PDB file of C-alpha atoms and ligand atoms in Angstrom:
ATOM      1  CA  UNK A   1      -7.651  -8.422  -9.259  1.00  0.00           C
ATOM      2  CA  UNK A   2      -5.289  -9.066  -6.393  1.00  0.00           C
ATOM      3  CA  UNK A   3      -6.770  -6.073  -4.553  1.00  0.00           C
ATOM      4  CA  UNK A   4      -9.642  -8.208  -3.257  1.00  0.00           C
ATOM      5  CA  UNK A   5      -7.534 -10.774  -1.388  1.00  0.00           C
ATOM      6  CA  UNK A   6      -5.212  -8.111  -0.016  1.00  0.00           C
ATOM      7  CA  UNK A   7      -8.109  -5.886   1.049  1.00  0.00           C
ATOM      8  CA  UNK A   8      -9.668  -8.890   2.802  1.00  0.00           C
ATOM      9  CA  UNK A   9      -6.484  -9.574   4.748  1.00  0.00           C
ATOM     10  CA  UNK A  10      -6.187  -5.907   5.711  1.00  0.00           C
ATOM     11  CA  UNK A  11      -9.772  -5.721   6.959  1.00  0.00           C
ATOM     12  CA  UNK A  12      -9.320  -8.980   8.898  1.00  0.00           C
ATOM     13  CA  UNK A  13      -6.392  -7.466  10.776  1.00  0.00           C
ATOM     14  CA  UNK A  14      -8.289  -4.200  11.343  1.00  0.00           C
ATOM     15  CA  UNK A  15     -11.303  -6.038  12.771  1.00  0.00           C
ATOM     16  CA  UNK A  16      -9.063  -8.261  14.845  1.00  0.00           C
ATOM     17  CA  UNK A  17      -7.261  -5.258  16.381  1.00  0.00           C
ATOM     18  CA  UNK A  18     -10.566  -3.434  16.925  1.00  0.00           C
ATOM     19  CA  UNK A  19     -12.107  -6.421  18.711  1.00  0.00           C
ATOM     20  CA  UNK A  20      -9.084  -6.853  20.942  1.00  0.00           C
ATOM     21  CA  UNK A  21      -9.509  -3.233  22.010  1.00  0.00           C
ATOM     22  CA  UNK A  22     -13.247  -3.630  22.620  1.00  0.00           C
ATOM     23  CA  UNK A  23     -14.117  -1.158  19.876  1.00  0.00           C
ATOM     24  CA  UNK A  24     -17.726  -0.438  19.071  1.00  0.00           C
ATOM     25  CA  UNK A  25     -16.826   1.240  15.815  1.00  0.00           C
ATOM     26  CA  UNK A  26     -13.815   1.629  13.552  1.00  0.00           C
ATOM     27  CA  UNK A  27     -13.687   5.272  12.553  1.00  0.00           C
ATOM     28  CA  UNK A  28     -10.529   5.591  10.550  1.00  0.00           C
ATOM     29  CA  UNK A  29      -7.892   3.315   9.086  1.00  0.00           C
ATOM     30  CA  UNK A  30      -4.430   4.600   8.207  1.00  0.00           C
ATOM     31  CA  UNK A  31      -2.603   2.559   5.607  1.00  0.00           C
ATOM     32  CA  UNK A  32       0.743   2.595   3.918  1.00  0.00           C
ATOM     33  CA  UNK A  33       0.824   1.253   0.374  1.00  0.00           C
ATOM     34  CA  UNK A  34       4.038   1.044  -1.632  1.00  0.00           C
ATOM     35  CA  UNK A  35       3.855   1.994  -5.292  1.00  0.00           C
ATOM     36  CA  UNK A  36       5.589  -1.252  -6.265  1.00  0.00           C
ATOM     37  CA  UNK A  37       2.640  -3.280  -4.965  1.00  0.00           C
ATOM     38  CA  UNK A  38       0.640  -1.994  -7.970  1.00  0.00           C
ATOM     39  CA  UNK A  39      -2.345  -1.605  -5.707  1.00  0.00           C
ATOM     40  CA  UNK A  40      -4.805   1.096  -6.638  1.00  0.00           C
ATOM     41  CA  UNK A  41      -5.806   3.163  -3.566  1.00  0.00           C
ATOM     42  CA  UNK A  42      -9.211   4.115  -4.998  1.00  0.00           C
ATOM     43  CA  UNK A  43      -9.987   0.515  -5.834  1.00  0.00           C
ATOM     44  CA  UNK A  44      -8.851  -0.572  -2.370  1.00  0.00           C
ATOM     45  CA  UNK A  45     -11.133   1.977  -0.693  1.00  0.00           C
ATOM     46  CA  UNK A  46     -14.060   0.772  -2.759  1.00  0.00           C
ATOM     47  CA  UNK A  47     -13.408  -2.863  -1.791  1.00  0.00           C
ATOM     48  CA  UNK A  48     -13.010  -1.902   1.882  1.00  0.00           C
ATOM     49  CA  UNK A  49     -16.369  -0.143   1.820  1.00  0.00           C
ATOM     50  CA  UNK A  50     -18.004  -3.172   0.239  1.00  0.00           C
ATOM     51  CA  UNK A  51     -16.546  -5.912   2.436  1.00  0.00           C
ATOM     52  CA  UNK A  52     -16.980  -4.049   5.741  1.00  0.00           C
ATOM     53  CA  UNK A  53     -20.763  -3.815   5.359  1.00  0.00           C
ATOM     54  CA  UNK A  54     -22.364  -5.286   8.460  1.00  0.00           C
ATOM     55  CA  UNK A  55     -19.128  -5.143  10.483  1.00  0.00           C
ATOM     56  CA  UNK A  56     -17.987  -2.564  13.043  1.00  0.00           C
ATOM     57  CA  UNK A  57     -15.770  -1.094  10.334  1.00  0.00           C
ATOM     58  CA  UNK A  58     -18.717  -0.167   8.146  1.00  0.00           C
ATOM     59  CA  UNK A  59     -18.520   3.496   7.116  1.00  0.00           C
ATOM     60  CA  UNK A  60     -14.910   3.932   8.253  1.00  0.00           C
ATOM     61  CA  UNK A  61     -12.668   6.459   6.551  1.00  0.00           C
ATOM     62  CA  UNK A  62      -9.446   5.378   4.919  1.00  0.00           C
ATOM     63  CA  UNK A  63      -6.307   7.379   4.715  1.00  0.00           C
ATOM     64  CA  UNK A  64      -3.866   5.778   2.338  1.00  0.00           C
ATOM     65  CA  UNK A  65      -0.314   6.977   2.185  1.00  0.00           C
ATOM     66  CA  UNK A  66       1.432   5.972  -1.015  1.00  0.00           C
ATOM     67  CA  UNK A  67       5.096   5.157  -0.482  1.00  0.00           C
ATOM     68  CA  UNK A  68       7.467   5.977  -3.323  1.00  0.00           C
ATOM     69  CA  UNK A  69       9.880   3.219  -4.315  1.00  0.00           C
ATOM     70  CA  UNK A  70      13.382   3.664  -3.029  1.00  0.00           C
ATOM     71  CA  UNK A  71      16.553   1.612  -3.486  1.00  0.00           C
ATOM     72  CA  UNK A  72      20.100   1.100  -2.321  1.00  0.00           C
ATOM     73  CA  UNK A  73      22.523   0.497  -5.159  1.00  0.00           C
ATOM     74  CA  UNK A  74      25.138  -2.145  -4.439  1.00  0.00           C
ATOM     75  CA  UNK A  75      27.462  -0.806  -7.113  1.00  0.00           C
ATOM     76  CA  UNK A  76      27.592   2.976  -6.757  1.00  0.00           C
ATOM     77  CA  UNK A  77      25.867   3.210  -3.363  1.00  0.00           C
ATOM     78  CA  UNK A  78      23.112   5.464  -4.722  1.00  0.00           C
ATOM     79  CA  UNK A  79      20.362   5.716  -2.160  1.00  0.00           C
ATOM     80  CA  UNK A  80      17.021   7.167  -3.124  1.00  0.00           C
ATOM     81  CA  UNK A  81      13.935   7.046  -5.298  1.00  0.00           C
ATOM     82  CA  UNK A  82      13.597   5.272  -8.626  1.00  0.00           C
ATOM     83  CA  UNK A  83      11.522   5.844 -11.724  1.00  0.00           C
ATOM     84  CA  UNK A  84       8.752   3.514 -12.711  1.00  0.00           C
ATOM     85  CA  UNK A  85       5.920   3.601 -15.178  1.00  0.00           C
ATOM     86  CA  UNK A  86       2.308   2.641 -14.981  1.00  0.00           C
ATOM     87  CA  UNK A  87       0.082   2.705 -18.023  1.00  0.00           C
ATOM     88  CA  UNK A  88      -3.496   1.512 -17.723  1.00  0.00           C
ATOM     89  CA  UNK A  89      -3.304  -2.273 -17.434  1.00  0.00           C
ATOM     90  CA  UNK A  90       0.347  -2.383 -18.224  1.00  0.00           C
ATOM     91  CA  UNK A  91       2.537  -2.136 -15.187  1.00  0.00           C
ATOM     92  CA  UNK A  92       6.256  -2.053 -15.625  1.00  0.00           C
ATOM     93  CA  UNK A  93       8.392  -1.171 -12.676  1.00  0.00           C
ATOM     94  CA  UNK A  94      11.868  -0.185 -13.712  1.00  0.00           C
ATOM     95  CA  UNK A  95      13.922  -1.437 -10.844  1.00  0.00           C
ATOM     96  CA  UNK A  96      17.461  -0.334 -11.453  1.00  0.00           C
ATOM     97  CA  UNK A  97      19.817   2.320 -10.257  1.00  0.00           C
ATOM     98  CA  UNK A  98      19.064   5.679 -11.922  1.00  0.00           C
ATOM     99  CA  UNK A  99      22.658   6.713 -11.507  1.00  0.00           C
ATOM    100  CA  UNK A 100      24.644   3.786 -12.913  1.00  0.00           C
ATOM    101  CA  UNK A 101      21.845   1.550 -14.362  1.00  0.00           C
ATOM    102  CA  UNK A 102      22.764  -1.353 -12.103  1.00  0.00           C
ATOM    103  CA  UNK A 103      19.805  -3.783 -11.844  1.00  0.00           C
ATOM    104  CA  UNK A 104      21.185  -5.516  -8.754  1.00  0.00           C
ATOM    105  CA  UNK A 105      19.725  -3.159  -6.182  1.00  0.00           C
ATOM    106  CA  UNK A 106      18.199  -3.535  -2.774  1.00  0.00           C
ATOM    107  CA  UNK A 107      14.607  -2.324  -2.551  1.00  0.00           C
ATOM    108  CA  UNK A 108      14.251  -0.423   0.703  1.00  0.00           C
ATOM    109  CA  UNK A 109      10.794   1.076   0.179  1.00  0.00           C
ATOM    110  CA  UNK A 110       7.814   0.738  -2.130  1.00  0.00           C
ATOM    111  CA  UNK A 111       6.573  -2.740  -1.225  1.00  0.00           C
ATOM    112  CA  UNK A 112       4.672  -1.728   1.888  1.00  0.00           C
ATOM    113  CA  UNK A 113       1.126  -2.859   2.367  1.00  0.00           C
ATOM    114  CA  UNK A 114       0.217  -2.410   5.969  1.00  0.00           C
ATOM    115  CA  UNK A 115      -2.105  -0.868   8.473  1.00  0.00           C
ATOM    116  CA  UNK A 116      -0.265   1.862  10.383  1.00  0.00           C
ATOM    117  CA  UNK A 117      -2.978   2.592  12.894  1.00  0.00           C
ATOM    118  CA  UNK A 118      -6.708   2.604  13.348  1.00  0.00           C
ATOM    119  CA  UNK A 119      -8.995   5.016  15.102  1.00  0.00           C
ATOM    120  CA  UNK A 120     -11.813   3.406  17.096  1.00  0.00           C
ATOM    121  CA  UNK A 121     -14.618   4.431  19.390  1.00  0.00           C
TER     122      UNK A 121
HETATM  123 ZN1  LIG B 201      24.123   2.659  -8.909  1.00  0.00          ZN
END
């Protein structure tokens, strides 16, 4: 489960930012997660709740915005979302242009995994 290491890195940066701002409590964490990261938002929330026990982020709320994958096609200059499929444990992103089927595309969105902002008190 790569969620655990990623969740740990996210919480480290949240706690770091909170401490730098002399926070007593982290109330809310806003995150952006791209669909191509294959991260499960519910699983992430569960891990956050577990690993923040005993820290100032214990009991924080998490708002996770899922970012749809989006590409730039180098061949036909299509710019927009792409299709991809996720089935249980089988994850198969179909990264190609939906217009001309070109696989050589530039991924412009969908790989995000970042903290957008945090709310502290
Ligand atoms: Zn294309």
